[in-house]
PDB file of C-alpha atoms in Angstrom:
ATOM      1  CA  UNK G 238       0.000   0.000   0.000  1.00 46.00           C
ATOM      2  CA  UNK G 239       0.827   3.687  -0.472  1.00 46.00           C
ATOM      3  CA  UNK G 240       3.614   5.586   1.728  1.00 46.00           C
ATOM      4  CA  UNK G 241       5.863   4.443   4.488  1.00 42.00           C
ATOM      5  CA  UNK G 242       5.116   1.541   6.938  1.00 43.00           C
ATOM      6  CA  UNK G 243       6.209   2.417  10.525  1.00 41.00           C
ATOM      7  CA  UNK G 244       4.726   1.394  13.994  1.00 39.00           C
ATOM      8  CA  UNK G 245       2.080   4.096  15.290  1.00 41.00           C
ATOM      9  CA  UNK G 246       3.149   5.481  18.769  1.00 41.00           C
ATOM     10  CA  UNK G 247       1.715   7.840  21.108  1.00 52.00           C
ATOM     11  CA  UNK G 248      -1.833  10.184  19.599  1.00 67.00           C
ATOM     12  CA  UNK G 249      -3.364   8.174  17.212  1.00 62.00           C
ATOM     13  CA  UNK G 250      -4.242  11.080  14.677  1.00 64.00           C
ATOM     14  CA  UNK G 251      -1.115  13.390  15.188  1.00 67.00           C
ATOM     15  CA  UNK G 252       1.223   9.759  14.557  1.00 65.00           C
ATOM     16  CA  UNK G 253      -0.806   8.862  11.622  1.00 62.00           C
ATOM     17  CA  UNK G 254      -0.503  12.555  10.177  1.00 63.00           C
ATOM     18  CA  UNK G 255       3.032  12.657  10.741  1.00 67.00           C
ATOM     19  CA  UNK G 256       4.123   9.774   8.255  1.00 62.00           C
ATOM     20  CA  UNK G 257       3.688  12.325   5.547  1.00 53.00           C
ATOM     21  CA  UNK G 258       6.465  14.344   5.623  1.00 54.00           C
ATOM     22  CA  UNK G 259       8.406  10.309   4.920  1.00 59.00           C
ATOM     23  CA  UNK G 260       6.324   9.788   1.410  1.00 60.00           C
ATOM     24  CA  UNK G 261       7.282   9.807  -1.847  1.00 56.00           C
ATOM     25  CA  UNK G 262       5.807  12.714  -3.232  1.00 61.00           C
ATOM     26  CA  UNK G 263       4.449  15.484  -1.392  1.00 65.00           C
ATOM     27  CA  UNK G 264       1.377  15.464   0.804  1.00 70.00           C
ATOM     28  CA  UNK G 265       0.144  18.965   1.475  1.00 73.00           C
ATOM     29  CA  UNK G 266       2.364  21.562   0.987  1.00 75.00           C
ATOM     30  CA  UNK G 267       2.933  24.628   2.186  1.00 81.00           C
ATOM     31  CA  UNK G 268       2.874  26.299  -0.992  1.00 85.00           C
ATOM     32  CA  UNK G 269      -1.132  25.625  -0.854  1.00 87.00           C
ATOM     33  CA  UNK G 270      -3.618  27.678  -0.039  1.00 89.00           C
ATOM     34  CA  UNK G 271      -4.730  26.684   3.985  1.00 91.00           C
ATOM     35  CA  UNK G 272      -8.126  25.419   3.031  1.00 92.00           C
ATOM     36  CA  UNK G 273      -6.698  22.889   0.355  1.00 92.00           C
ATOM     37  CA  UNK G 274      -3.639  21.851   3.055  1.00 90.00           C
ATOM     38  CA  UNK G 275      -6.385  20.496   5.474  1.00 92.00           C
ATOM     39  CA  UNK G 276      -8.771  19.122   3.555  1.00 94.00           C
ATOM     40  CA  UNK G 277      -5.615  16.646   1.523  1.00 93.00           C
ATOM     41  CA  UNK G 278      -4.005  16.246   5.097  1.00 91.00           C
ATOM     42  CA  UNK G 279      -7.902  14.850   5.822  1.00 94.00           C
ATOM     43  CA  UNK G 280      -7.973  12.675   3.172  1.00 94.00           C
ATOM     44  CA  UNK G 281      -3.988  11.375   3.649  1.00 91.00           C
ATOM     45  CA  UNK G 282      -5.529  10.359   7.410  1.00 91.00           C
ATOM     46  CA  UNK G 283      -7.732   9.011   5.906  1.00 95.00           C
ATOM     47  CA  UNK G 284      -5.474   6.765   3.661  1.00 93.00           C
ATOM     48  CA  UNK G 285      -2.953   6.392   6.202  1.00 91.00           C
ATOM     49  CA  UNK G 286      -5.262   4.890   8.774  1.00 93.00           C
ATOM     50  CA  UNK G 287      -6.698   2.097   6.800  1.00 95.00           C
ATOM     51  CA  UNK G 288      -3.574   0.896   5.283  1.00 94.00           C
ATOM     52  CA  UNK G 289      -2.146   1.067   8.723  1.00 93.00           C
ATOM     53  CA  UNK G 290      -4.852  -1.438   9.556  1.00 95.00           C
ATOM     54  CA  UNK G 291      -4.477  -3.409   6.592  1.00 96.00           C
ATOM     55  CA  UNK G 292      -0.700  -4.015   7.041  1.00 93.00           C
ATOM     56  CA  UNK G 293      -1.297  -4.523  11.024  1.00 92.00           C
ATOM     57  CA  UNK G 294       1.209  -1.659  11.710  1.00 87.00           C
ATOM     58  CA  UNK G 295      -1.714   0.100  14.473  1.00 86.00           C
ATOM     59  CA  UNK G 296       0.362   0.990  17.975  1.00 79.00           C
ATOM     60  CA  UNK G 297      -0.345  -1.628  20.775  1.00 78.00           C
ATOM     61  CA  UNK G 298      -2.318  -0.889  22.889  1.00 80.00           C
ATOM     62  CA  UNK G 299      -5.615  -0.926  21.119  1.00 89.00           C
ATOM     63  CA  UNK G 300      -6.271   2.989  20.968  1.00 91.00           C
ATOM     64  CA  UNK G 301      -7.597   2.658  17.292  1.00 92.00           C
ATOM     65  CA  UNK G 302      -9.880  -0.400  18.313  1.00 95.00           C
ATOM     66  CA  UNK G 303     -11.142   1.255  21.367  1.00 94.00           C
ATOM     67  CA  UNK G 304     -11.628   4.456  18.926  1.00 94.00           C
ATOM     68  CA  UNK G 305     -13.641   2.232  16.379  1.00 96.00           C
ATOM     69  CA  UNK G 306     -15.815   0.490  19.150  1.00 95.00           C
ATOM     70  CA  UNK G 307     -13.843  -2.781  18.599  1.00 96.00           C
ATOM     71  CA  UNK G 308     -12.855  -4.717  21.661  1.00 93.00           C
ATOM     72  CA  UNK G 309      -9.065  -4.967  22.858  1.00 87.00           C
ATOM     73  CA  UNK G 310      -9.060  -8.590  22.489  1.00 89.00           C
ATOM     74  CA  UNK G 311     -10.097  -8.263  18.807  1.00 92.00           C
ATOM     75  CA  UNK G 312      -7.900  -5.311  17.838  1.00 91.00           C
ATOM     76  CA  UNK G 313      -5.402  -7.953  16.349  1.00 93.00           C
ATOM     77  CA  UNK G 314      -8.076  -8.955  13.667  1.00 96.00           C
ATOM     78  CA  UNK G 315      -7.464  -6.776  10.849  1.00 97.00           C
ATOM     79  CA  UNK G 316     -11.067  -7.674   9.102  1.00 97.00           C
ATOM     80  CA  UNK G 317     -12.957  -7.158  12.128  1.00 97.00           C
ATOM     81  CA  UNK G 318     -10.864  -3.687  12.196  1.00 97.00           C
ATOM     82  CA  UNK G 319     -11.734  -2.825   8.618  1.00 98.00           C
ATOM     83  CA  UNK G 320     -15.265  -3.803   9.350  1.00 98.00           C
ATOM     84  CA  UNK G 321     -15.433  -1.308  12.106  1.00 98.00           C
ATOM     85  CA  UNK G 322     -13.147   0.948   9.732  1.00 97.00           C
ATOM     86  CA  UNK G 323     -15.711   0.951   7.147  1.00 98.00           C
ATOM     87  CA  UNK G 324     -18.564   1.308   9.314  1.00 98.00           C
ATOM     88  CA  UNK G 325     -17.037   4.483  11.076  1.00 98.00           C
ATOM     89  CA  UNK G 326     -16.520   5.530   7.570  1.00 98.00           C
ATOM     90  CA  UNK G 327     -20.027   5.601   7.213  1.00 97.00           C
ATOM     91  CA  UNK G 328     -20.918   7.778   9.987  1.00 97.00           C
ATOM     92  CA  UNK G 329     -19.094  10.326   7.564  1.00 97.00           C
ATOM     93  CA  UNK G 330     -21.679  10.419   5.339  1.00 97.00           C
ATOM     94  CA  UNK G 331     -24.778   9.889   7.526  1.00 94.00           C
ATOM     95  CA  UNK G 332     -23.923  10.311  11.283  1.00 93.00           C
ATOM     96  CA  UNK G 333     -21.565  10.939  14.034  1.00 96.00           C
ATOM     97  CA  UNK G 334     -17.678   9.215  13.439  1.00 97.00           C
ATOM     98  CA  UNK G 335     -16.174   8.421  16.259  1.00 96.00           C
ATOM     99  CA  UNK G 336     -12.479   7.901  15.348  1.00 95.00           C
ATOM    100  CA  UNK G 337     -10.838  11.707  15.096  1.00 94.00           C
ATOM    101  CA  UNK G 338      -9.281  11.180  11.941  1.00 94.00           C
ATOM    102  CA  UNK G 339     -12.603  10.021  10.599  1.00 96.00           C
ATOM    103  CA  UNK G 340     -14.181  13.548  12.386  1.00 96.00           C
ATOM    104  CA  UNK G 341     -11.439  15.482  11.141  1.00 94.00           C
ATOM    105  CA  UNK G 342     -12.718  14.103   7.055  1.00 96.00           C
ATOM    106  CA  UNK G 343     -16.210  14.901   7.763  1.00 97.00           C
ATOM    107  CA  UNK G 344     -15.798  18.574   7.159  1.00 96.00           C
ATOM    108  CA  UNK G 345     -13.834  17.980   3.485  1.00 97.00           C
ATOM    109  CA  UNK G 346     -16.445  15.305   2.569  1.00 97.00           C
ATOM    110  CA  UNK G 347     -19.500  17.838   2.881  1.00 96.00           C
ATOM    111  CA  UNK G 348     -17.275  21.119   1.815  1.00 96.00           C
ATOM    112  CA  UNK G 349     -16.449  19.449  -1.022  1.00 97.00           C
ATOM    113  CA  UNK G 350     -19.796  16.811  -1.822  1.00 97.00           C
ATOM    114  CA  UNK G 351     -17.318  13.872  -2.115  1.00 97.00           C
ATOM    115  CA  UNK G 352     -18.851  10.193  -2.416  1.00 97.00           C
ATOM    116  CA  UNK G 353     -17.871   7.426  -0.692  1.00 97.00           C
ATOM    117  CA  UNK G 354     -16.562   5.435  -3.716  1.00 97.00           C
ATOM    118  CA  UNK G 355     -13.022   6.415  -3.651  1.00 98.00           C
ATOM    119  CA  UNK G 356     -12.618   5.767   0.287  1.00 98.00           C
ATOM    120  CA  UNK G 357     -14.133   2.210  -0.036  1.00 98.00           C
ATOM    121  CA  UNK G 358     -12.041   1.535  -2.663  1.00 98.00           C
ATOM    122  CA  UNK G 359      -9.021   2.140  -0.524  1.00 98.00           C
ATOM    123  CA  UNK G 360     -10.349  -0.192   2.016  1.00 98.00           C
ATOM    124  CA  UNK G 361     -11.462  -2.914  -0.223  1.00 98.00           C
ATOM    125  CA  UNK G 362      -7.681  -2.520  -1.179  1.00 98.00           C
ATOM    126  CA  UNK G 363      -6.654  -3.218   2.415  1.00 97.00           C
ATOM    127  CA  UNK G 364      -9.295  -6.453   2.103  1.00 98.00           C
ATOM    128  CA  UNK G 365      -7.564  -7.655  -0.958  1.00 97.00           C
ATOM    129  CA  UNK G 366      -4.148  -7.840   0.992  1.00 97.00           C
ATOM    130  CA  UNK G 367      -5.781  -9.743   3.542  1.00 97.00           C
ATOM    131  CA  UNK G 368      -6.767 -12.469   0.494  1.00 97.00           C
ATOM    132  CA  UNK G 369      -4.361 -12.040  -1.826  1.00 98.00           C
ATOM    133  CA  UNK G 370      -0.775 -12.001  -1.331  1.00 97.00           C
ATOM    134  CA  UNK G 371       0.704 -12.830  -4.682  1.00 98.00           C
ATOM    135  CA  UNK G 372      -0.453 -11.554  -7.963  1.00 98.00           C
ATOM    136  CA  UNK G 373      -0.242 -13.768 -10.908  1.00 98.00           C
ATOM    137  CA  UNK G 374      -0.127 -10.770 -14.573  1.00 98.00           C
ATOM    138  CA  UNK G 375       0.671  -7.271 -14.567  1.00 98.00           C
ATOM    139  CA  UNK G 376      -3.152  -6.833 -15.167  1.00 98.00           C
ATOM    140  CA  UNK G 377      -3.658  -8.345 -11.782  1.00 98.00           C
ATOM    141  CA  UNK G 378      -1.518  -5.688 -10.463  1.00 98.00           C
ATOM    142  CA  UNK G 379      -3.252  -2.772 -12.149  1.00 98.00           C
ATOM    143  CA  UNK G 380      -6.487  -3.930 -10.792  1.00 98.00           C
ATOM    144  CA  UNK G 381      -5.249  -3.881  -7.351  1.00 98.00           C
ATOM    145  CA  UNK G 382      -3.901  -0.639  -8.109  1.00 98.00           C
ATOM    146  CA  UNK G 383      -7.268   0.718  -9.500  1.00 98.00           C
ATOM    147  CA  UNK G 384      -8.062  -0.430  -5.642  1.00 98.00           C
ATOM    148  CA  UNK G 385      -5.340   0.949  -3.902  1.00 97.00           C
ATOM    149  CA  UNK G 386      -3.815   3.938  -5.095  1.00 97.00           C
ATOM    150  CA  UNK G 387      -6.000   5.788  -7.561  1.00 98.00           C
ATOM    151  CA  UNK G 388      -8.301   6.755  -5.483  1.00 98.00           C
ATOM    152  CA  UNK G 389      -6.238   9.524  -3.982  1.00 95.00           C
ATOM    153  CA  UNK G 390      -5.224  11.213  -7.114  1.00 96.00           C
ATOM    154  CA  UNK G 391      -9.525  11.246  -7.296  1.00 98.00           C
ATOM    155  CA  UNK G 392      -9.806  12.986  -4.707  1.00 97.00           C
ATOM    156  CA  UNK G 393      -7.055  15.380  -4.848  1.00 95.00           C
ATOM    157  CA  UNK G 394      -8.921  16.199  -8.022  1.00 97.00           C
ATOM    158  CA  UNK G 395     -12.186  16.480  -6.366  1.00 97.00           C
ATOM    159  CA  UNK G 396     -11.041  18.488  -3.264  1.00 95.00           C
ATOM    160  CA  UNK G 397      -9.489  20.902  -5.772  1.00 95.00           C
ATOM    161  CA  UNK G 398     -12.338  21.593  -7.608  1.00 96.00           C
ATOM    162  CA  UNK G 399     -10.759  20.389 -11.298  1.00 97.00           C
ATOM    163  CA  UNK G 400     -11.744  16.942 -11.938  1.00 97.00           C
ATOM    164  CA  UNK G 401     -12.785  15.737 -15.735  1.00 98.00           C
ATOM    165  CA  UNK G 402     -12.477  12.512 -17.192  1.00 98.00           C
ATOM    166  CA  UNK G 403      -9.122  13.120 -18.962  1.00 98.00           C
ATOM    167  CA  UNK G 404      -7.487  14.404 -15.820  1.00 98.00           C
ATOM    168  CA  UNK G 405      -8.961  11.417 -14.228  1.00 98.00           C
ATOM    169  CA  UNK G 406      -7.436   8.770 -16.855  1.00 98.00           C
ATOM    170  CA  UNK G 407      -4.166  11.248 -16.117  1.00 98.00           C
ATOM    171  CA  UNK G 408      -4.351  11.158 -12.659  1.00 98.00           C
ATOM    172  CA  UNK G 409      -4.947   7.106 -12.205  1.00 98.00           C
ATOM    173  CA  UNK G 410      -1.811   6.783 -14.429  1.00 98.00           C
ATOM    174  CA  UNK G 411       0.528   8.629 -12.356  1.00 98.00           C
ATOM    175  CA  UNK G 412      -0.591   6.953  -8.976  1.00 97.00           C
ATOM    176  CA  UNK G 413      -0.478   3.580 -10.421  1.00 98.00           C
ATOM    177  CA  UNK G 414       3.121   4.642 -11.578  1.00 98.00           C
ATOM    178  CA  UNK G 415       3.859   5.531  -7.561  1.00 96.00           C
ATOM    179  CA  UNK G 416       1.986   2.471  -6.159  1.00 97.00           C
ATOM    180  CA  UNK G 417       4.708   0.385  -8.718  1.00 98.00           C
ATOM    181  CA  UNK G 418       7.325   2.273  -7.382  1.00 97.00           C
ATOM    182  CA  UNK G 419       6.474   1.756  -3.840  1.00 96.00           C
ATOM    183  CA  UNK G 420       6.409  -1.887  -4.316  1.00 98.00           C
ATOM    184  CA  UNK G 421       9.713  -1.746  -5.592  1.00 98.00           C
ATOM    185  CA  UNK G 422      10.858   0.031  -3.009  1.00 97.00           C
ATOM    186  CA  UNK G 423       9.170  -2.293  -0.560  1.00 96.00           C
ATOM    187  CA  UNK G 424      10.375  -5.763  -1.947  1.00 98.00           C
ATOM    188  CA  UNK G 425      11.885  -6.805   1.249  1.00 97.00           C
ATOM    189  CA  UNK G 426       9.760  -5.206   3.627  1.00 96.00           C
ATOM    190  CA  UNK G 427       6.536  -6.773   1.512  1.00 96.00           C
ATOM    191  CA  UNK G 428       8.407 -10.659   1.429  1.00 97.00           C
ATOM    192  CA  UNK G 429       8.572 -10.115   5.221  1.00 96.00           C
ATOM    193  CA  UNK G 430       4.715  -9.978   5.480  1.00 95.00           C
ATOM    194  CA  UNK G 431       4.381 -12.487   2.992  1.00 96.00           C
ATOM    195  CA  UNK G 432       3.240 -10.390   0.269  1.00 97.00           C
ATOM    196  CA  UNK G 433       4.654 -10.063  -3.176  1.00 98.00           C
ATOM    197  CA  UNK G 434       3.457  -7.544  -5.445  1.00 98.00           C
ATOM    198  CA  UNK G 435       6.016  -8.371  -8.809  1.00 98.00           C
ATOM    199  CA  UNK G 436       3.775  -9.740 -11.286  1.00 98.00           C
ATOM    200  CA  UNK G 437       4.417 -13.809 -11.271  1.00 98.00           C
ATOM    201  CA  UNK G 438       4.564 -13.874 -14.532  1.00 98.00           C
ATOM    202  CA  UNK G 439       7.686 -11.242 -14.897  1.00 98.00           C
ATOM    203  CA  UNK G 440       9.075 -13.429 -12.347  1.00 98.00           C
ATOM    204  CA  UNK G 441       8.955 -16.225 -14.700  1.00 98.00           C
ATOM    205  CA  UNK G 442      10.385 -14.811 -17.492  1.00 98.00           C
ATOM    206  CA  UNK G 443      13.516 -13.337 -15.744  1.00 98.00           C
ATOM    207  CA  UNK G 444      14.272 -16.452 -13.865  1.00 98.00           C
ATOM    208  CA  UNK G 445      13.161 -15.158 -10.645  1.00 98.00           C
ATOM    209  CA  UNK G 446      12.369 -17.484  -7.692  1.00 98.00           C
ATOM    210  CA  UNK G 447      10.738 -16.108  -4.702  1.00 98.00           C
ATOM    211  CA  UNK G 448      13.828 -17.734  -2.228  1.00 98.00           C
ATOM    212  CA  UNK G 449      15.689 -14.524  -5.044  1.00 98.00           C
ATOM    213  CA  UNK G 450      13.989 -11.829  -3.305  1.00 98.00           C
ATOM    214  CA  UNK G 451      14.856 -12.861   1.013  1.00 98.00           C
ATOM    215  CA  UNK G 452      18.591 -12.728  -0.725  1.00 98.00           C
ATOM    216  CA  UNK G 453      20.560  -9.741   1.213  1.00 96.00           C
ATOM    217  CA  UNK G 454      21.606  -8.444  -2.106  1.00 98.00           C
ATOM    218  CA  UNK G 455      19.753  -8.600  -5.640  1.00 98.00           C
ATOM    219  CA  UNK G 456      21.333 -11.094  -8.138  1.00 98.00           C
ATOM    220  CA  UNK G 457      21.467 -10.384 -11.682  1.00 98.00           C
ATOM    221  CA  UNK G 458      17.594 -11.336 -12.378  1.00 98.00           C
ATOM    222  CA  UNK G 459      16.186  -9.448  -9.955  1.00 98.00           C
ATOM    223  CA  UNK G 460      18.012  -6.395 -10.903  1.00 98.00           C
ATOM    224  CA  UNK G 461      16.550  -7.029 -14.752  1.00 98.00           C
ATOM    225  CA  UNK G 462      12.971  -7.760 -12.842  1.00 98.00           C
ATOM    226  CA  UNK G 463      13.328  -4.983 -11.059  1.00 98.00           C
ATOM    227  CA  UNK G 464      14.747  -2.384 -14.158  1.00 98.00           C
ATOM    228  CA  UNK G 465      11.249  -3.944 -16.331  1.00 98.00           C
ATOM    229  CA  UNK G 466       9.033  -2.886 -13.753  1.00 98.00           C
ATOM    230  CA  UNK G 467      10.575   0.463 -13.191  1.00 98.00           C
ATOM    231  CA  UNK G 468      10.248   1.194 -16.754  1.00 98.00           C
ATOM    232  CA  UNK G 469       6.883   0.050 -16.563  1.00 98.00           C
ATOM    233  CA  UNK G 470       6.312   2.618 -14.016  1.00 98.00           C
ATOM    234  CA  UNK G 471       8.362   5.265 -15.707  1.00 98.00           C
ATOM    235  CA  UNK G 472       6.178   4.953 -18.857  1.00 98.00           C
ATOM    236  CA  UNK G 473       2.875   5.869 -16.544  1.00 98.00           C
ATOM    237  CA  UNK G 474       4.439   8.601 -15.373  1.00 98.00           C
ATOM    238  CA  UNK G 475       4.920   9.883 -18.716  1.00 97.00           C
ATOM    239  CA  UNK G 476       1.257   9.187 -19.552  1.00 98.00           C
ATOM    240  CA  UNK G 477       0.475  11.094 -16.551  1.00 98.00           C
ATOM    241  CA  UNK G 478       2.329  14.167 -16.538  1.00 97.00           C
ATOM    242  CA  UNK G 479       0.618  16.349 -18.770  1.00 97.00           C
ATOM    243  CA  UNK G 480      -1.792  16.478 -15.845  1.00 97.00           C
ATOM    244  CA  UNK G 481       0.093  18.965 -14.865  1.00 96.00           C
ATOM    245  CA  UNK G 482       0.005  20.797 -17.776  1.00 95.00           C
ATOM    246  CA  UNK G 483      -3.761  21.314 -17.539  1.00 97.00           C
ATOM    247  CA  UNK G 484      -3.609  23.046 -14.451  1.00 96.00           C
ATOM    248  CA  UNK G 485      -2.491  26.016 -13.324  1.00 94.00           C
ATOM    249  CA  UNK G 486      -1.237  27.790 -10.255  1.00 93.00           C
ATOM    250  CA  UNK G 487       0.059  26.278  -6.891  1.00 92.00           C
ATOM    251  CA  UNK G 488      -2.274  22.676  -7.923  1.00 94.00           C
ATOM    252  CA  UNK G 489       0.105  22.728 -10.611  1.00 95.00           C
ATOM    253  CA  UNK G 490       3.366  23.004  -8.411  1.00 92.00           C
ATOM    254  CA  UNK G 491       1.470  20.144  -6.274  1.00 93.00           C
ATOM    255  CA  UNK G 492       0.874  18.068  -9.521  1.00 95.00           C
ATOM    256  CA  UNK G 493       4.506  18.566 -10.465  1.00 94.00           C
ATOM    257  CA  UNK G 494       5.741  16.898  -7.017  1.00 92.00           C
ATOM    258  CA  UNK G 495       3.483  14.046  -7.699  1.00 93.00           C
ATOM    259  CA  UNK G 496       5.690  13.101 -10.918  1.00 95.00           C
ATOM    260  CA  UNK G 497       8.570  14.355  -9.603  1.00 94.00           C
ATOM    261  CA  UNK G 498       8.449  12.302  -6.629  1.00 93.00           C
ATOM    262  CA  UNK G 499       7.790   9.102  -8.766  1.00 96.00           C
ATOM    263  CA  UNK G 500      10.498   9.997 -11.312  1.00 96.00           C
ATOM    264  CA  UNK G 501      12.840  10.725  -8.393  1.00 96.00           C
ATOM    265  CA  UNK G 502      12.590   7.634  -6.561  1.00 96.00           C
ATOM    266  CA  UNK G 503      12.950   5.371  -9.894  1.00 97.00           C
ATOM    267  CA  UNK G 504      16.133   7.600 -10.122  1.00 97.00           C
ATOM    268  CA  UNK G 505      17.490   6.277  -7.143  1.00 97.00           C
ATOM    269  CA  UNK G 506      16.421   3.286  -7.783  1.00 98.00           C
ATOM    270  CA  UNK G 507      18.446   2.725 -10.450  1.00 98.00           C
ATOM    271  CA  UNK G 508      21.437   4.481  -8.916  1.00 97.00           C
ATOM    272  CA  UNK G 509      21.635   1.703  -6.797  1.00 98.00           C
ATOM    273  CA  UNK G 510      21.852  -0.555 -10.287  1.00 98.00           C
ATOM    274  CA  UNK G 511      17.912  -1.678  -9.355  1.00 98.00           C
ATOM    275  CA  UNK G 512      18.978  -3.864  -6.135  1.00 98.00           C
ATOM    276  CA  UNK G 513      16.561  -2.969  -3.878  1.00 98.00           C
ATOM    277  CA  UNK G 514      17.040  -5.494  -1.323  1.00 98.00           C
ATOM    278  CA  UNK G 515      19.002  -4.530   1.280  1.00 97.00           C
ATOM    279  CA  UNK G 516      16.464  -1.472   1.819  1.00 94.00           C
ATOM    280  CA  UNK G 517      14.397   0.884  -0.256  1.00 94.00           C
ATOM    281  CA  UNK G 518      16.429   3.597  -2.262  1.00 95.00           C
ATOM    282  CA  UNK G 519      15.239   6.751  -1.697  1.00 92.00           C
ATOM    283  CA  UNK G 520      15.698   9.954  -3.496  1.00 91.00           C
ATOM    284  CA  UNK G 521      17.094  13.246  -1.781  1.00 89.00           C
ATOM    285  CA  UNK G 522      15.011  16.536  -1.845  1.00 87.00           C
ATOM    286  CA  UNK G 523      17.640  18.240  -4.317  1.00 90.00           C
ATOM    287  CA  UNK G 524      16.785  15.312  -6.918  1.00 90.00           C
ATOM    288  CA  UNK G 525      13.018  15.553  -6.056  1.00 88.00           C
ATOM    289  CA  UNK G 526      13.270  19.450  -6.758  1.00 89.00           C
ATOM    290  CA  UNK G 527      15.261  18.901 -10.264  1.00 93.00           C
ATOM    291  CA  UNK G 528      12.560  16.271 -11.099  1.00 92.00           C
ATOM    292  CA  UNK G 529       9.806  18.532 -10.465  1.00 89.00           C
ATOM    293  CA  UNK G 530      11.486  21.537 -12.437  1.00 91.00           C
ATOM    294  CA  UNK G 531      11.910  18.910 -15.226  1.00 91.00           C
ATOM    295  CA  UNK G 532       8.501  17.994 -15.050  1.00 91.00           C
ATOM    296  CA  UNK G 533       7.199  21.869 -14.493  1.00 89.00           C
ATOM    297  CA  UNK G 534       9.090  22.446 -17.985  1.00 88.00           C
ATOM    298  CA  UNK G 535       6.580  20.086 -19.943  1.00 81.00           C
ATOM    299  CA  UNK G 536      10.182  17.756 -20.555  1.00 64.00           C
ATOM    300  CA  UNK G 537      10.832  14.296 -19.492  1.00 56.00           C
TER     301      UNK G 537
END
């Protein structure tokens, strides 16, 4: 799932809203007007929480459950927690929520007449990794994706007032391109939960076995598995950017990061000649900001 996976300590909303500063691309910056800051930092809680859930990365304790109305003794069960997830989600729409990152979305949801589509999609994501833990063709993959990650760029869209169905089809390109690139990051950490998100049948045809991937460094066919799908995710991106193009102003600078952050991170991904195993390569801010003038410049 989308951004970084790290135990939740301490306030359950102000941890959960803190992971964003660690993603990929940026969340809600400060470059954007106030209104727009809270409402995506609302929706990123949002996104956050449930993949939290989904990957069972929620602090001990059981503040979440006991926020949701689950019992301690259940708060292990990450269905039952979705359930009650989902349920809370819910109250959005028609009710009282009782979990405060849940409260804090109510306000965006009926500012901005969102629908309920795009935040069950992200939880019937969290579902799927509960089910599914291998994925057999790239379609698979882009399915899961359709689940997973492109419902954010829908409602970045929506919040900001400039969705059509071409910046849609756009939008769902680029965050397919940074779910890819977040499972590439993520080999290791994913093989550790017993998840693998490389499409089987790449695996096949460059040789790889999954006893490859719990190697401490990548051999040569992972590296060429691992160069495919970044290209694969490269080529979205370029399908995606002129999304930014059709906008204008500081959603445009925001847009821009999106890509950038994507490009940036296959960057350093391949500066580290695609072997991602020992830990996820990550790009620096200085190559994030040249990726983003790149991008800004209609080039790349």
């Amino acid at each position: 799932m989308t951004g970084t996976r790290t135990t939740r300590l301490g306030d359950p909303e102000r941890d959960t809203l803190a992971k964003a500063a660690a993603e990929n691309f940026p969340v809600a910056p400060f470059f954007l007007p106030r209104a727009w800051r809270a409402d995506l930092m609302a929706v990123y809680g949002f996104a956050r929480l449930v993949d939290d859930i989904g990957d069972g990365d929620l602090a001990p304790g059981g503040a979440d459950a006991r926020l949701l109305g689950v019992a301690p003794d259940r708060a292990d069960d990450r269905v039952i927690m979705l359930d009650a997830f989902e349920a809370d989600l819910r109250r959005v729409f028609d009710g009282e929520p009782r979990h405060p990152l849940l409260r804090r979305l109510r306000p965006t949801v009926r500012r901005h007449a969102l629908t309920p589509e795009p935040f069950l999609g992200l939880i019937a994501a969290n579902r799927q990794d509960q089910l599914v833990s291998r994925y057999e063709t790239y379609d698979d993959l882009l399915a899961y994706c359709e689940l997973s990650a492109n419902p954010v760029g829908r409602l970045v869209l929506a919040v900001t007032g400039t969705s059509t169905p071409e910046r849609v089809r756009r939008s769902d390109a680029i965050c397919t391109a940074l779910q890819i690139v977040e499972h590439l990051q993520d080999v290791t950490e994913d093989l550790g939960r017993d998840r693998i998100y490389l499409p089987a049948e790449d695996m096949k045809r460059f040789h790889v076995q999954e006893s490859d991937l719990a190697a401490r460094s990548a051999g040569a066919s992972v590296r060429a598995l691992v160069a495919f799908e970044g290209q694969r995710a490269r080529d979205l991106l370029t399908e995606g950017a002129p999304l930014v193009g059709s906008v204008h102003g500081r959603l445009r600078l925001l847009l821009a990061g999106f890509v950038a952050g994507g490009r940036a991170a296959l960057d350093a991904i391949a500066a580290a000649e695609y072997d991602v195993l020992p830990g996820p390569p990550r790009p620096g801010k200085l190559q994030r900001l040249r990726e983003a003038g790149v991008t800004l410049r209609g080039k790349g």
